[in-house]
């Protein structure tokens, strides 16, 4: 009761500790920008998964997911006034808290938080619940578009730029037959998929009538992340999740409507034993951004530049930039409408505590020709990283003038904003 009372009394805006100081107490410590809490702080709130921007096209309103007693619903908030509005009013809960990466979802009746996708221009929101694809508008009008296949488990989802197609990944449910309760043997899933020759599917649905537009099989692969190209929605970026071997060359793939193209190759310092994660499209160009860790432990960011983004089979160039030594911790990268990136990890101050995930929201400004990168820390998010829901998963607003992210440093998960100096 004491903890909840404190949370309720917290004001709507919070400031990172160092932001109030006129001068740093330690030489070289960056000035922290003030960050504002956007959601109430009484319940557990979160941004959408980082492959979907949570911010509407007006850059004033935002979609978020609120969880109360294991029941998930979708809300909006006016980022200027703090006014919240509930969009869905589901009451169903899961047998247990349903995280983003609870892979074997079966037929849990609760809204699956990792599948929620926003079409920023129209405000339409799509998600999976009770093995059905749903669509809602900002006024709370919603319906089931279609039922999803049985005997598969759903990964992450995406909507095309026009808002006319919804994409989801599905994998044969038998892929998780050997999964333990703690998910500690996650690489055994890919190995089992390979041994049993199990398949995933790229499923595309019409967002108006729910009709199935594409059902493309990905043989011997466990696909989770899927994204339409921003320049041609017939081109789909997808991954092989948690590969048991050869992650450096097996992680990233494209389907161009005819061919499956394996993207990262060995050579020029790249190894099949490197780590590769979190591939995503640049917002407008049709080129790709990703990051990872090389076998020597050096972290890097990478870019794939296509000769013709509408014809990826025509060839491409791979450019990778080693991150500076102070970039040591785990995190995600997300793109702006230019070449600026934002991360919730990587950057570490000298003497900072040992931990797996990073503590900072930081800007990264790569020069792909010179293969250099500038890093600008904005503020400490101080999230716990104890679950996928508590991962900050930062995204830029559309003007790239602010970053939106999740943190649980006040005790409950909430959504925060930090402004970006232009």
mmCIF file of C-alpha atoms in Angstrom:
data_model
loop_
_atom_site.group_PDB
_atom_site.id
_atom_site.type_symbol
_atom_site.label_atom_id
_atom_site.label_comp_id
_atom_site.label_asym_id
_atom_site.label_seq_id
_atom_site.Cartn_x
_atom_site.Cartn_y
_atom_site.Cartn_z
ATOM 1 C CA UNK A 1 0.000 0.000 0.000
ATOM 2 C CA UNK A 2 2.815 2.414 0.812
ATOM 3 C CA UNK A 3 4.443 1.821 -2.581
ATOM 4 C CA UNK A 4 1.194 2.453 -4.448
ATOM 5 C CA UNK A 5 0.516 5.635 -2.496
ATOM 6 C CA UNK A 6 3.906 6.993 -3.434
ATOM 7 C CA UNK A 7 3.333 6.138 -7.081
ATOM 8 C CA UNK A 8 -0.023 7.906 -7.151
ATOM 9 C CA UNK A 9 1.470 11.050 -5.656
ATOM 10 C CA UNK A 10 4.229 11.277 -8.241
ATOM 11 C CA UNK A 11 3.827 14.242 -10.567
ATOM 12 C CA UNK A 12 3.306 13.844 -14.292
ATOM 13 C CA UNK A 13 6.776 15.143 -15.194
ATOM 14 C CA UNK A 14 10.040 13.779 -13.858
ATOM 15 C CA UNK A 15 13.573 14.924 -14.417
ATOM 16 C CA UNK A 16 16.643 12.755 -14.690
ATOM 17 C CA UNK A 17 18.746 13.469 -11.569
ATOM 18 C CA UNK A 18 21.607 15.163 -13.355
ATOM 19 C CA UNK A 19 19.310 17.332 -15.481
ATOM 20 C CA UNK A 20 18.647 19.688 -12.579
ATOM 21 C CA UNK A 21 22.310 20.265 -11.947
ATOM 22 C CA UNK A 22 23.910 23.300 -13.567
ATOM 23 C CA UNK A 23 27.283 21.608 -13.689
ATOM 24 C CA UNK A 24 28.441 18.037 -13.715
ATOM 25 C CA UNK A 25 29.833 16.542 -10.536
ATOM 26 C CA UNK A 26 32.225 14.448 -12.582
ATOM 27 C CA UNK A 27 34.387 15.578 -15.448
ATOM 28 C CA UNK A 28 33.141 14.189 -18.758
ATOM 29 C CA UNK A 29 29.651 13.331 -17.483
ATOM 30 C CA UNK A 30 27.121 14.391 -20.127
ATOM 31 C CA UNK A 31 24.386 16.863 -19.280
ATOM 32 C CA UNK A 32 21.164 14.912 -18.933
ATOM 33 C CA UNK A 33 18.030 16.184 -20.627
ATOM 34 C CA UNK A 34 14.773 16.381 -18.698
ATOM 35 C CA UNK A 35 12.382 13.553 -19.423
ATOM 36 C CA UNK A 36 8.609 13.778 -19.010
ATOM 37 C CA UNK A 37 6.341 10.970 -17.908
ATOM 38 C CA UNK A 38 3.441 10.740 -20.358
ATOM 39 C CA UNK A 39 1.269 8.061 -18.713
ATOM 40 C CA UNK A 40 -0.236 7.911 -15.265
ATOM 41 C CA UNK A 41 2.189 5.799 -13.241
ATOM 42 C CA UNK A 42 -0.538 3.950 -11.328
ATOM 43 C CA UNK A 43 -0.640 0.909 -13.635
ATOM 44 C CA UNK A 44 1.851 -0.843 -15.923
ATOM 45 C CA UNK A 45 2.113 0.963 -19.281
ATOM 46 C CA UNK A 46 4.371 0.408 -22.277
ATOM 47 C CA UNK A 47 5.099 1.633 -25.791
ATOM 48 C CA UNK A 48 4.399 -0.677 -28.712
ATOM 49 C CA UNK A 49 7.130 -3.060 -29.808
ATOM 50 C CA UNK A 50 9.902 -1.087 -31.526
ATOM 51 C CA UNK A 51 9.049 -2.273 -35.066
ATOM 52 C CA UNK A 52 5.867 -0.178 -34.791
ATOM 53 C CA UNK A 53 6.006 3.525 -33.978
ATOM 54 C CA UNK A 54 3.664 4.378 -31.097
ATOM 55 C CA UNK A 55 3.194 8.027 -32.130
ATOM 56 C CA UNK A 56 0.350 9.245 -34.349
ATOM 57 C CA UNK A 57 1.127 11.356 -37.406
ATOM 58 C CA UNK A 58 0.178 14.585 -35.583
ATOM 59 C CA UNK A 59 3.140 14.048 -33.186
ATOM 60 C CA UNK A 60 0.820 15.002 -30.331
ATOM 61 C CA UNK A 61 -1.010 11.778 -29.532
ATOM 62 C CA UNK A 62 0.436 8.375 -28.737
ATOM 63 C CA UNK A 63 -0.848 4.802 -28.451
ATOM 64 C CA UNK A 64 0.223 2.703 -25.471
ATOM 65 C CA UNK A 65 -0.673 -0.597 -23.813
ATOM 66 C CA UNK A 66 -1.906 -0.628 -20.212
ATOM 67 C CA UNK A 67 -1.915 -3.838 -18.172
ATOM 68 C CA UNK A 68 -4.147 -4.088 -15.103
ATOM 69 C CA UNK A 69 -4.290 -7.418 -13.262
ATOM 70 C CA UNK A 70 -2.917 -9.268 -16.325
ATOM 71 C CA UNK A 71 -5.568 -7.728 -18.576
ATOM 72 C CA UNK A 72 -4.178 -5.756 -21.529
ATOM 73 C CA UNK A 73 -5.922 -2.820 -23.213
ATOM 74 C CA UNK A 74 -4.992 -0.070 -25.648
ATOM 75 C CA UNK A 75 -5.080 3.612 -24.694
ATOM 76 C CA UNK A 76 -4.131 6.950 -26.210
ATOM 77 C CA UNK A 77 -2.584 9.932 -24.461
ATOM 78 C CA UNK A 78 -2.311 13.589 -25.469
ATOM 79 C CA UNK A 79 1.404 14.198 -24.946
ATOM 80 C CA UNK A 80 0.846 17.914 -24.287
ATOM 81 C CA UNK A 81 -2.082 17.812 -21.845
ATOM 82 C CA UNK A 82 -1.672 14.307 -20.400
ATOM 83 C CA UNK A 83 -5.310 13.449 -21.170
ATOM 84 C CA UNK A 84 -5.745 9.679 -21.514
ATOM 85 C CA UNK A 85 -8.455 7.817 -23.410
ATOM 86 C CA UNK A 86 -9.167 4.099 -23.335
ATOM 87 C CA UNK A 87 -9.681 2.523 -26.773
ATOM 88 C CA UNK A 88 -10.350 -1.151 -26.019
ATOM 89 C CA UNK A 89 -12.266 -2.504 -23.047
ATOM 90 C CA UNK A 90 -11.318 -6.160 -22.874
ATOM 91 C CA UNK A 91 -11.672 -7.983 -19.575
ATOM 92 C CA UNK A 92 -10.014 -11.292 -20.448
ATOM 93 C CA UNK A 93 -6.775 -12.261 -18.745
ATOM 94 C CA UNK A 94 -4.178 -14.900 -19.505
ATOM 95 C CA UNK A 95 -3.382 -17.958 -17.394
ATOM 96 C CA UNK A 96 -0.306 -15.956 -16.439
ATOM 97 C CA UNK A 97 1.183 -12.615 -17.413
ATOM 98 C CA UNK A 98 1.580 -12.770 -21.181
ATOM 99 C CA UNK A 99 4.902 -11.225 -22.223
ATOM 100 C CA UNK A 100 5.948 -10.083 -25.675
ATOM 101 C CA UNK A 101 8.042 -13.204 -26.181
ATOM 102 C CA UNK A 102 5.720 -15.845 -24.773
ATOM 103 C CA UNK A 103 6.119 -17.846 -27.941
ATOM 104 C CA UNK A 104 3.678 -20.654 -27.329
ATOM 105 C CA UNK A 105 0.560 -18.548 -27.032
ATOM 106 C CA UNK A 106 -1.942 -21.287 -27.801
ATOM 107 C CA UNK A 107 -5.362 -19.641 -27.528
ATOM 108 C CA UNK A 108 -4.850 -17.236 -24.623
ATOM 109 C CA UNK A 109 -7.853 -14.878 -24.596
ATOM 110 C CA UNK A 110 -5.880 -11.754 -23.645
ATOM 111 C CA UNK A 111 -4.627 -9.193 -26.148
ATOM 112 C CA UNK A 112 -1.093 -10.220 -27.187
ATOM 113 C CA UNK A 113 1.038 -7.132 -26.520
ATOM 114 C CA UNK A 114 3.823 -8.001 -28.957
ATOM 115 C CA UNK A 115 1.410 -7.977 -31.912
ATOM 116 C CA UNK A 116 -0.010 -4.452 -31.504
ATOM 117 C CA UNK A 117 0.704 -2.273 -34.544
ATOM 118 C CA UNK A 118 -0.320 1.335 -35.238
ATOM 119 C CA UNK A 119 -0.955 2.897 -38.638
ATOM 120 C CA UNK A 120 0.101 6.427 -37.698
ATOM 121 C CA UNK A 121 -1.732 8.321 -40.458
ATOM 122 C CA UNK A 122 -5.211 6.856 -39.902
ATOM 123 C CA UNK A 123 -4.901 5.961 -36.215
ATOM 124 C CA UNK A 124 -6.030 2.419 -36.909
ATOM 125 C CA UNK A 125 -4.643 -0.149 -34.466
ATOM 126 C CA UNK A 126 -4.224 -3.855 -35.253
ATOM 127 C CA UNK A 127 -3.459 -6.745 -32.917
ATOM 128 C CA UNK A 128 -3.944 -10.455 -32.250
ATOM 129 C CA UNK A 129 -6.271 -11.678 -29.516
ATOM 130 C CA UNK A 130 -7.844 -15.097 -29.025
ATOM 131 C CA UNK A 131 -6.231 -16.286 -32.302
ATOM 132 C CA UNK A 132 -8.051 -13.585 -34.245
ATOM 133 C CA UNK A 133 -6.863 -10.439 -36.032
ATOM 134 C CA UNK A 134 -8.575 -7.296 -34.721
ATOM 135 C CA UNK A 135 -8.792 -3.687 -35.959
ATOM 136 C CA UNK A 136 -9.799 -0.654 -33.864
ATOM 137 C CA UNK A 137 -10.007 3.078 -34.527
ATOM 138 C CA UNK A 138 -9.303 5.872 -32.040
ATOM 139 C CA UNK A 139 -12.989 6.168 -31.139
ATOM 140 C CA UNK A 140 -13.077 2.601 -29.849
ATOM 141 C CA UNK A 141 -14.867 1.135 -32.857
ATOM 142 C CA UNK A 142 -13.406 -2.282 -33.537
ATOM 143 C CA UNK A 143 -14.081 -5.671 -35.029
ATOM 144 C CA UNK A 144 -12.496 -8.995 -35.862
ATOM 145 C CA UNK A 145 -11.042 -9.014 -39.374
ATOM 146 C CA UNK A 146 -10.322 -12.721 -39.589
ATOM 147 C CA UNK A 147 -9.423 -15.877 -37.693
ATOM 148 C CA UNK A 148 -5.800 -17.000 -37.773
ATOM 149 C CA UNK A 149 -4.499 -20.481 -38.594
ATOM 150 C CA UNK A 150 -4.407 -23.164 -35.917
ATOM 151 C CA UNK A 151 -1.325 -25.136 -34.855
ATOM 152 C CA UNK A 152 0.962 -22.122 -35.317
ATOM 153 C CA UNK A 153 2.346 -19.517 -32.931
ATOM 154 C CA UNK A 154 2.379 -15.835 -33.839
ATOM 155 C CA UNK A 155 5.450 -13.597 -33.731
ATOM 156 C CA UNK A 156 5.612 -9.834 -34.313
ATOM 157 C CA UNK A 157 3.496 -7.952 -36.830
ATOM 158 C CA UNK A 158 3.584 -4.951 -39.168
ATOM 159 C CA UNK A 159 1.314 -2.769 -41.317
ATOM 160 C CA UNK A 160 2.322 -1.306 -44.675
ATOM 161 C CA UNK A 161 2.767 2.417 -45.299
ATOM 162 C CA UNK A 162 -0.609 2.719 -47.018
ATOM 163 C CA UNK A 163 -2.382 0.947 -44.146
ATOM 164 C CA UNK A 164 -3.921 -1.606 -46.514
ATOM 165 C CA UNK A 165 -1.930 -4.729 -45.602
ATOM 166 C CA UNK A 166 -1.226 -6.422 -42.272
ATOM 167 C CA UNK A 167 1.758 -8.771 -41.977
ATOM 168 C CA UNK A 168 2.400 -11.375 -39.318
ATOM 169 C CA UNK A 169 4.816 -14.227 -38.795
ATOM 170 C CA UNK A 170 3.705 -17.676 -37.741
ATOM 171 C CA UNK A 171 5.741 -20.767 -36.906
ATOM 172 C CA UNK A 172 4.761 -24.423 -36.563
ATOM 173 C CA UNK A 173 3.714 -24.944 -32.961
ATOM 174 C CA UNK A 174 5.895 -28.065 -32.714
ATOM 175 C CA UNK A 175 8.940 -25.767 -32.729
ATOM 176 C CA UNK A 176 8.443 -25.293 -28.982
ATOM 177 C CA UNK A 177 8.054 -28.941 -27.994
ATOM 178 C CA UNK A 178 11.412 -28.875 -26.196
ATOM 179 C CA UNK A 179 11.123 -25.362 -24.734
ATOM 180 C CA UNK A 180 11.672 -25.244 -20.987
ATOM 181 C CA UNK A 181 9.599 -23.157 -18.590
ATOM 182 C CA UNK A 182 12.290 -20.485 -18.171
ATOM 183 C CA UNK A 183 13.055 -20.109 -21.899
ATOM 184 C CA UNK A 184 16.700 -20.714 -21.009
ATOM 185 C CA UNK A 185 17.234 -23.132 -23.899
ATOM 186 C CA UNK A 186 16.063 -20.698 -26.595
ATOM 187 C CA UNK A 187 18.754 -21.710 -29.093
ATOM 188 C CA UNK A 188 17.473 -25.267 -28.963
ATOM 189 C CA UNK A 189 14.310 -24.021 -30.714
ATOM 190 C CA UNK A 190 16.152 -23.132 -33.931
ATOM 191 C CA UNK A 191 18.163 -26.359 -33.753
ATOM 192 C CA UNK A 192 14.939 -28.351 -33.349
ATOM 193 C CA UNK A 193 13.336 -26.473 -36.283
ATOM 194 C CA UNK A 194 16.338 -27.375 -38.445
ATOM 195 C CA UNK A 195 16.367 -31.034 -37.391
ATOM 196 C CA UNK A 196 12.623 -31.512 -37.897
ATOM 197 C CA UNK A 197 12.499 -29.327 -41.041
ATOM 198 C CA UNK A 198 9.702 -27.260 -39.519
ATOM 199 C CA UNK A 199 8.509 -24.110 -41.261
ATOM 200 C CA UNK A 200 7.375 -20.557 -40.609
ATOM 201 C CA UNK A 201 4.892 -18.561 -42.664
ATOM 202 C CA UNK A 202 4.680 -14.941 -43.786
ATOM 203 C CA UNK A 203 0.961 -14.133 -43.711
ATOM 204 C CA UNK A 204 -0.458 -10.944 -45.262
ATOM 205 C CA UNK A 205 -4.089 -9.869 -44.749
ATOM 206 C CA UNK A 206 -6.248 -7.123 -46.219
ATOM 207 C CA UNK A 207 -6.872 -4.547 -43.462
ATOM 208 C CA UNK A 208 -10.373 -3.763 -44.726
ATOM 209 C CA UNK A 209 -12.002 -7.160 -45.217
ATOM 210 C CA UNK A 210 -9.483 -9.529 -43.599
ATOM 211 C CA UNK A 211 -8.926 -11.609 -46.731
ATOM 212 C CA UNK A 212 -5.657 -13.547 -46.966
ATOM 213 C CA UNK A 213 -3.398 -11.917 -49.572
ATOM 214 C CA UNK A 214 -0.267 -14.026 -49.137
ATOM 215 C CA UNK A 215 0.823 -17.188 -47.345
ATOM 216 C CA UNK A 216 4.542 -17.651 -48.025
ATOM 217 C CA UNK A 217 6.392 -20.583 -46.426
ATOM 218 C CA UNK A 218 9.876 -20.084 -44.946
ATOM 219 C CA UNK A 219 11.363 -23.566 -44.780
ATOM 220 C CA UNK A 220 13.539 -24.651 -41.833
ATOM 221 C CA UNK A 221 13.381 -21.266 -40.138
ATOM 222 C CA UNK A 222 11.906 -19.730 -36.991
ATOM 223 C CA UNK A 223 10.634 -16.303 -38.051
ATOM 224 C CA UNK A 224 9.564 -13.678 -35.499
ATOM 225 C CA UNK A 225 10.324 -10.135 -36.785
ATOM 226 C CA UNK A 226 8.613 -9.093 -40.031
ATOM 227 C CA UNK A 227 8.398 -5.664 -41.718
ATOM 228 C CA UNK A 228 7.139 -4.297 -45.042
ATOM 229 C CA UNK A 229 9.572 -2.183 -47.042
ATOM 230 C CA UNK A 230 8.575 1.514 -46.914
ATOM 231 C CA UNK A 231 9.099 1.868 -50.676
ATOM 232 C CA UNK A 232 7.473 -1.367 -51.907
ATOM 233 C CA UNK A 233 5.150 -3.445 -49.747
ATOM 234 C CA UNK A 234 5.782 -6.519 -51.894
ATOM 235 C CA UNK A 235 9.230 -6.655 -50.249
ATOM 236 C CA UNK A 236 9.326 -8.106 -46.733
ATOM 237 C CA UNK A 237 12.207 -8.069 -44.252
ATOM 238 C CA UNK A 238 12.255 -11.051 -41.897
ATOM 239 C CA UNK A 239 14.628 -12.867 -39.566
ATOM 240 C CA UNK A 240 15.643 -16.288 -38.336
ATOM 241 C CA UNK A 241 15.307 -15.923 -34.576
ATOM 242 C CA UNK A 242 17.952 -17.025 -32.041
ATOM 243 C CA UNK A 243 19.891 -19.090 -34.528
ATOM 244 C CA UNK A 244 21.762 -22.004 -33.002
ATOM 245 C CA UNK A 245 24.632 -21.534 -35.474
ATOM 246 C CA UNK A 246 25.808 -19.098 -38.186
ATOM 247 C CA UNK A 247 23.862 -16.151 -36.791
ATOM 248 C CA UNK A 248 26.174 -13.754 -38.595
ATOM 249 C CA UNK A 249 24.815 -14.858 -41.974
ATOM 250 C CA UNK A 250 21.481 -16.517 -41.141
ATOM 251 C CA UNK A 251 19.737 -13.748 -39.167
ATOM 252 C CA UNK A 252 18.542 -11.325 -41.900
ATOM 253 C CA UNK A 253 16.451 -12.184 -44.972
ATOM 254 C CA UNK A 254 14.278 -10.525 -47.598
ATOM 255 C CA UNK A 255 11.373 -11.920 -49.576
ATOM 256 C CA UNK A 256 10.840 -9.824 -52.724
ATOM 257 C CA UNK A 257 7.697 -11.553 -53.901
ATOM 258 C CA UNK A 258 9.636 -14.208 -55.799
ATOM 259 C CA UNK A 259 12.918 -14.983 -54.026
ATOM 260 C CA UNK A 260 14.198 -15.380 -50.484
ATOM 261 C CA UNK A 261 17.443 -13.387 -50.235
ATOM 262 C CA UNK A 262 19.979 -14.055 -47.475
ATOM 263 C CA UNK A 263 21.477 -10.641 -46.713
ATOM 264 C CA UNK A 264 24.636 -10.518 -44.557
ATOM 265 C CA UNK A 265 27.662 -12.303 -45.994
ATOM 266 C CA UNK A 266 31.112 -13.182 -44.688
ATOM 267 C CA UNK A 267 34.150 -11.092 -45.617
ATOM 268 C CA UNK A 268 35.539 -7.603 -44.965
ATOM 269 C CA UNK A 269 35.710 -8.384 -41.241
ATOM 270 C CA UNK A 270 32.305 -10.084 -41.081
ATOM 271 C CA UNK A 271 32.013 -13.627 -39.728
ATOM 272 C CA UNK A 272 29.241 -16.210 -39.643
ATOM 273 C CA UNK A 273 29.921 -16.371 -35.894
ATOM 274 C CA UNK A 274 29.104 -12.677 -35.297
ATOM 275 C CA UNK A 275 25.946 -11.656 -33.474
ATOM 276 C CA UNK A 276 23.281 -9.808 -35.486
ATOM 277 C CA UNK A 277 20.032 -8.367 -34.071
ATOM 278 C CA UNK A 278 17.196 -5.881 -34.510
ATOM 279 C CA UNK A 279 17.211 -5.330 -38.244
ATOM 280 C CA UNK A 280 14.878 -2.528 -39.359
ATOM 281 C CA UNK A 281 14.124 -0.404 -42.411
ATOM 282 C CA UNK A 282 15.203 3.194 -42.663
ATOM 283 C CA UNK A 283 11.968 5.172 -42.701
ATOM 284 C CA UNK A 284 11.960 6.405 -46.288
ATOM 285 C CA UNK A 285 14.899 4.996 -48.255
ATOM 286 C CA UNK A 286 14.262 1.267 -48.476
ATOM 287 C CA UNK A 287 17.721 0.576 -47.022
ATOM 288 C CA UNK A 288 18.357 -1.394 -43.801
ATOM 289 C CA UNK A 289 19.889 -0.735 -40.377
ATOM 290 C CA UNK A 290 20.977 -3.439 -37.923
ATOM 291 C CA UNK A 291 23.523 -3.965 -35.152
ATOM 292 C CA UNK A 292 25.340 -6.683 -33.289
ATOM 293 C CA UNK A 293 28.545 -7.922 -31.714
ATOM 294 C CA UNK A 294 31.537 -9.346 -33.568
ATOM 295 C CA UNK A 295 33.360 -12.458 -32.444
ATOM 296 C CA UNK A 296 36.090 -10.280 -30.886
ATOM 297 C CA UNK A 297 33.478 -8.622 -28.659
ATOM 298 C CA UNK A 298 33.366 -5.279 -30.496
ATOM 299 C CA UNK A 299 29.849 -3.915 -30.955
ATOM 300 C CA UNK A 300 28.917 -2.400 -34.313
ATOM 301 C CA UNK A 301 26.111 -0.860 -36.330
ATOM 302 C CA UNK A 302 25.489 -1.890 -39.922
ATOM 303 C CA UNK A 303 23.706 -0.606 -43.004
ATOM 304 C CA UNK A 304 22.672 -2.412 -46.174
ATOM 305 C CA UNK A 305 22.322 -0.054 -49.146
ATOM 306 C CA UNK A 306 20.533 -1.524 -52.173
ATOM 307 C CA UNK A 307 21.460 -0.566 -55.712
ATOM 308 C CA UNK A 308 17.708 -0.404 -56.333
ATOM 309 C CA UNK A 309 15.524 -0.619 -53.173
ATOM 310 C CA UNK A 310 12.617 -1.820 -55.336
ATOM 311 C CA UNK A 311 14.732 -4.649 -56.750
ATOM 312 C CA UNK A 312 16.911 -5.989 -53.906
ATOM 313 C CA UNK A 313 18.182 -8.862 -56.073
ATOM 314 C CA UNK A 314 20.034 -6.246 -58.156
ATOM 315 C CA UNK A 315 22.730 -6.098 -55.456
ATOM 316 C CA UNK A 316 23.673 -4.119 -52.388
ATOM 317 C CA UNK A 317 26.547 -2.769 -50.296
ATOM 318 C CA UNK A 318 27.203 -3.695 -46.662
ATOM 319 C CA UNK A 319 28.774 -1.059 -44.398
ATOM 320 C CA UNK A 320 29.573 -1.693 -40.728
ATOM 321 C CA UNK A 321 30.961 0.757 -38.172
ATOM 322 C CA UNK A 322 32.579 -0.383 -34.909
ATOM 323 C CA UNK A 323 31.082 1.449 -31.941
ATOM 324 C CA UNK A 324 33.427 3.366 -29.609
ATOM 325 C CA UNK A 325 34.806 1.608 -26.509
ATOM 326 C CA UNK A 326 32.248 3.220 -24.184
ATOM 327 C CA UNK A 327 29.477 1.331 -26.012
ATOM 328 C CA UNK A 328 29.439 -1.967 -24.150
ATOM 329 C CA UNK A 329 25.914 -2.878 -23.051
ATOM 330 C CA UNK A 330 22.912 -4.486 -24.706
ATOM 331 C CA UNK A 331 20.259 -2.314 -26.316
ATOM 332 C CA UNK A 332 18.091 -1.649 -29.342
ATOM 333 C CA UNK A 333 18.462 0.816 -32.198
ATOM 334 C CA UNK A 334 15.626 2.680 -33.857
ATOM 335 C CA UNK A 335 15.707 5.022 -36.831
ATOM 336 C CA UNK A 336 14.585 8.625 -37.361
ATOM 337 C CA UNK A 337 13.399 10.245 -40.571
ATOM 338 C CA UNK A 338 17.046 11.035 -41.336
ATOM 339 C CA UNK A 339 20.264 9.185 -40.593
ATOM 340 C CA UNK A 340 20.119 9.699 -36.818
ATOM 341 C CA UNK A 341 19.587 6.618 -34.639
ATOM 342 C CA UNK A 342 18.474 6.228 -31.034
ATOM 343 C CA UNK A 343 19.487 3.458 -28.623
ATOM 344 C CA UNK A 344 18.374 2.427 -25.146
ATOM 345 C CA UNK A 345 21.686 0.668 -24.440
ATOM 346 C CA UNK A 346 25.298 0.514 -25.528
ATOM 347 C CA UNK A 347 26.625 3.756 -23.984
ATOM 348 C CA UNK A 348 28.313 3.364 -20.574
ATOM 349 C CA UNK A 349 29.899 5.995 -18.329
ATOM 350 C CA UNK A 350 33.219 5.153 -16.624
ATOM 351 C CA UNK A 351 32.470 3.584 -13.254
ATOM 352 C CA UNK A 352 28.853 2.787 -14.089
ATOM 353 C CA UNK A 353 27.486 -0.333 -12.429
ATOM 354 C CA UNK A 354 27.843 -3.697 -14.132
ATOM 355 C CA UNK A 355 24.628 -4.782 -15.814
ATOM 356 C CA UNK A 356 23.468 -6.485 -18.973
ATOM 357 C CA UNK A 357 21.222 -3.762 -20.401
ATOM 358 C CA UNK A 358 22.188 -0.134 -20.857
ATOM 359 C CA UNK A 359 20.984 2.784 -18.741
ATOM 360 C CA UNK A 360 20.978 5.598 -21.286
ATOM 361 C CA UNK A 361 18.818 6.902 -24.093
ATOM 362 C CA UNK A 362 21.476 8.030 -26.579
ATOM 363 C CA UNK A 363 21.612 9.454 -30.092
ATOM 364 C CA UNK A 364 23.964 7.878 -32.625
ATOM 365 C CA UNK A 365 24.941 9.854 -35.723
ATOM 366 C CA UNK A 366 26.812 7.610 -38.175
ATOM 367 C CA UNK A 367 28.836 8.752 -41.162
ATOM 368 C CA UNK A 368 28.562 5.677 -43.353
ATOM 369 C CA UNK A 369 31.134 6.883 -45.881
ATOM 370 C CA UNK A 370 33.817 7.650 -43.295
ATOM 371 C CA UNK A 371 32.738 4.716 -41.088
ATOM 372 C CA UNK A 372 32.611 6.879 -37.973
ATOM 373 C CA UNK A 373 29.841 7.505 -35.463
ATOM 374 C CA UNK A 374 29.152 10.263 -32.928
ATOM 375 C CA UNK A 375 27.336 9.370 -29.717
ATOM 376 C CA UNK A 376 25.247 11.843 -27.700
ATOM 377 C CA UNK A 377 23.692 10.564 -24.439
ATOM 378 C CA UNK A 378 20.349 12.232 -23.668
ATOM 379 C CA UNK A 379 19.256 10.852 -20.294
ATOM 380 C CA UNK A 380 19.259 7.760 -18.110
ATOM 381 C CA UNK A 381 16.111 5.718 -18.591
ATOM 382 C CA UNK A 382 17.086 3.457 -15.649
ATOM 383 C CA UNK A 383 14.693 0.717 -16.672
ATOM 384 C CA UNK A 384 15.232 -2.698 -15.102
ATOM 385 C CA UNK A 385 15.318 -4.801 -18.309
ATOM 386 C CA UNK A 386 13.667 -7.581 -16.294
ATOM 387 C CA UNK A 387 11.179 -8.378 -19.066
ATOM 388 C CA UNK A 388 10.542 -7.482 -22.700
ATOM 389 C CA UNK A 389 7.807 -5.142 -21.480
ATOM 390 C CA UNK A 390 10.366 -3.242 -19.379
ATOM 391 C CA UNK A 391 12.796 -2.880 -22.282
ATOM 392 C CA UNK A 392 12.704 0.824 -23.212
ATOM 393 C CA UNK A 393 12.242 0.154 -26.968
ATOM 394 C CA UNK A 394 12.750 3.850 -27.855
ATOM 395 C CA UNK A 395 11.249 5.398 -31.002
ATOM 396 C CA UNK A 396 11.459 8.864 -32.505
ATOM 397 C CA UNK A 397 8.367 10.920 -33.115
ATOM 398 C CA UNK A 398 7.812 11.765 -36.779
ATOM 399 C CA UNK A 399 9.631 15.100 -36.626
ATOM 400 C CA UNK A 400 12.590 13.417 -34.862
ATOM 401 C CA UNK A 401 12.278 16.123 -32.211
ATOM 402 C CA UNK A 402 11.607 13.711 -29.321
ATOM 403 C CA UNK A 403 12.165 10.114 -28.255
ATOM 404 C CA UNK A 404 9.408 8.019 -26.634
ATOM 405 C CA UNK A 405 10.288 5.012 -24.451
ATOM 406 C CA UNK A 406 9.244 2.733 -21.584
ATOM 407 C CA UNK A 407 10.835 2.614 -18.123
ATOM 408 C CA UNK A 408 9.915 1.072 -14.780
ATOM 409 C CA UNK A 409 12.358 3.063 -12.629
ATOM 410 C CA UNK A 410 9.481 4.610 -10.605
ATOM 411 C CA UNK A 411 8.198 1.165 -9.640
ATOM 412 C CA UNK A 412 5.587 0.730 -12.357
ATOM 413 C CA UNK A 413 6.127 0.701 -16.107
ATOM 414 C CA UNK A 414 5.321 4.053 -17.676
ATOM 415 C CA UNK A 415 5.945 5.842 -20.970
ATOM 416 C CA UNK A 416 8.341 8.793 -21.059
ATOM 417 C CA UNK A 417 9.470 11.421 -23.551
ATOM 418 C CA UNK A 418 12.791 13.227 -23.875
ATOM 419 C CA UNK A 419 13.239 16.089 -26.323
ATOM 420 C CA UNK A 420 15.983 16.107 -28.923
ATOM 421 C CA UNK A 421 17.867 19.327 -29.585
ATOM 422 C CA UNK A 422 17.955 20.007 -33.322
#
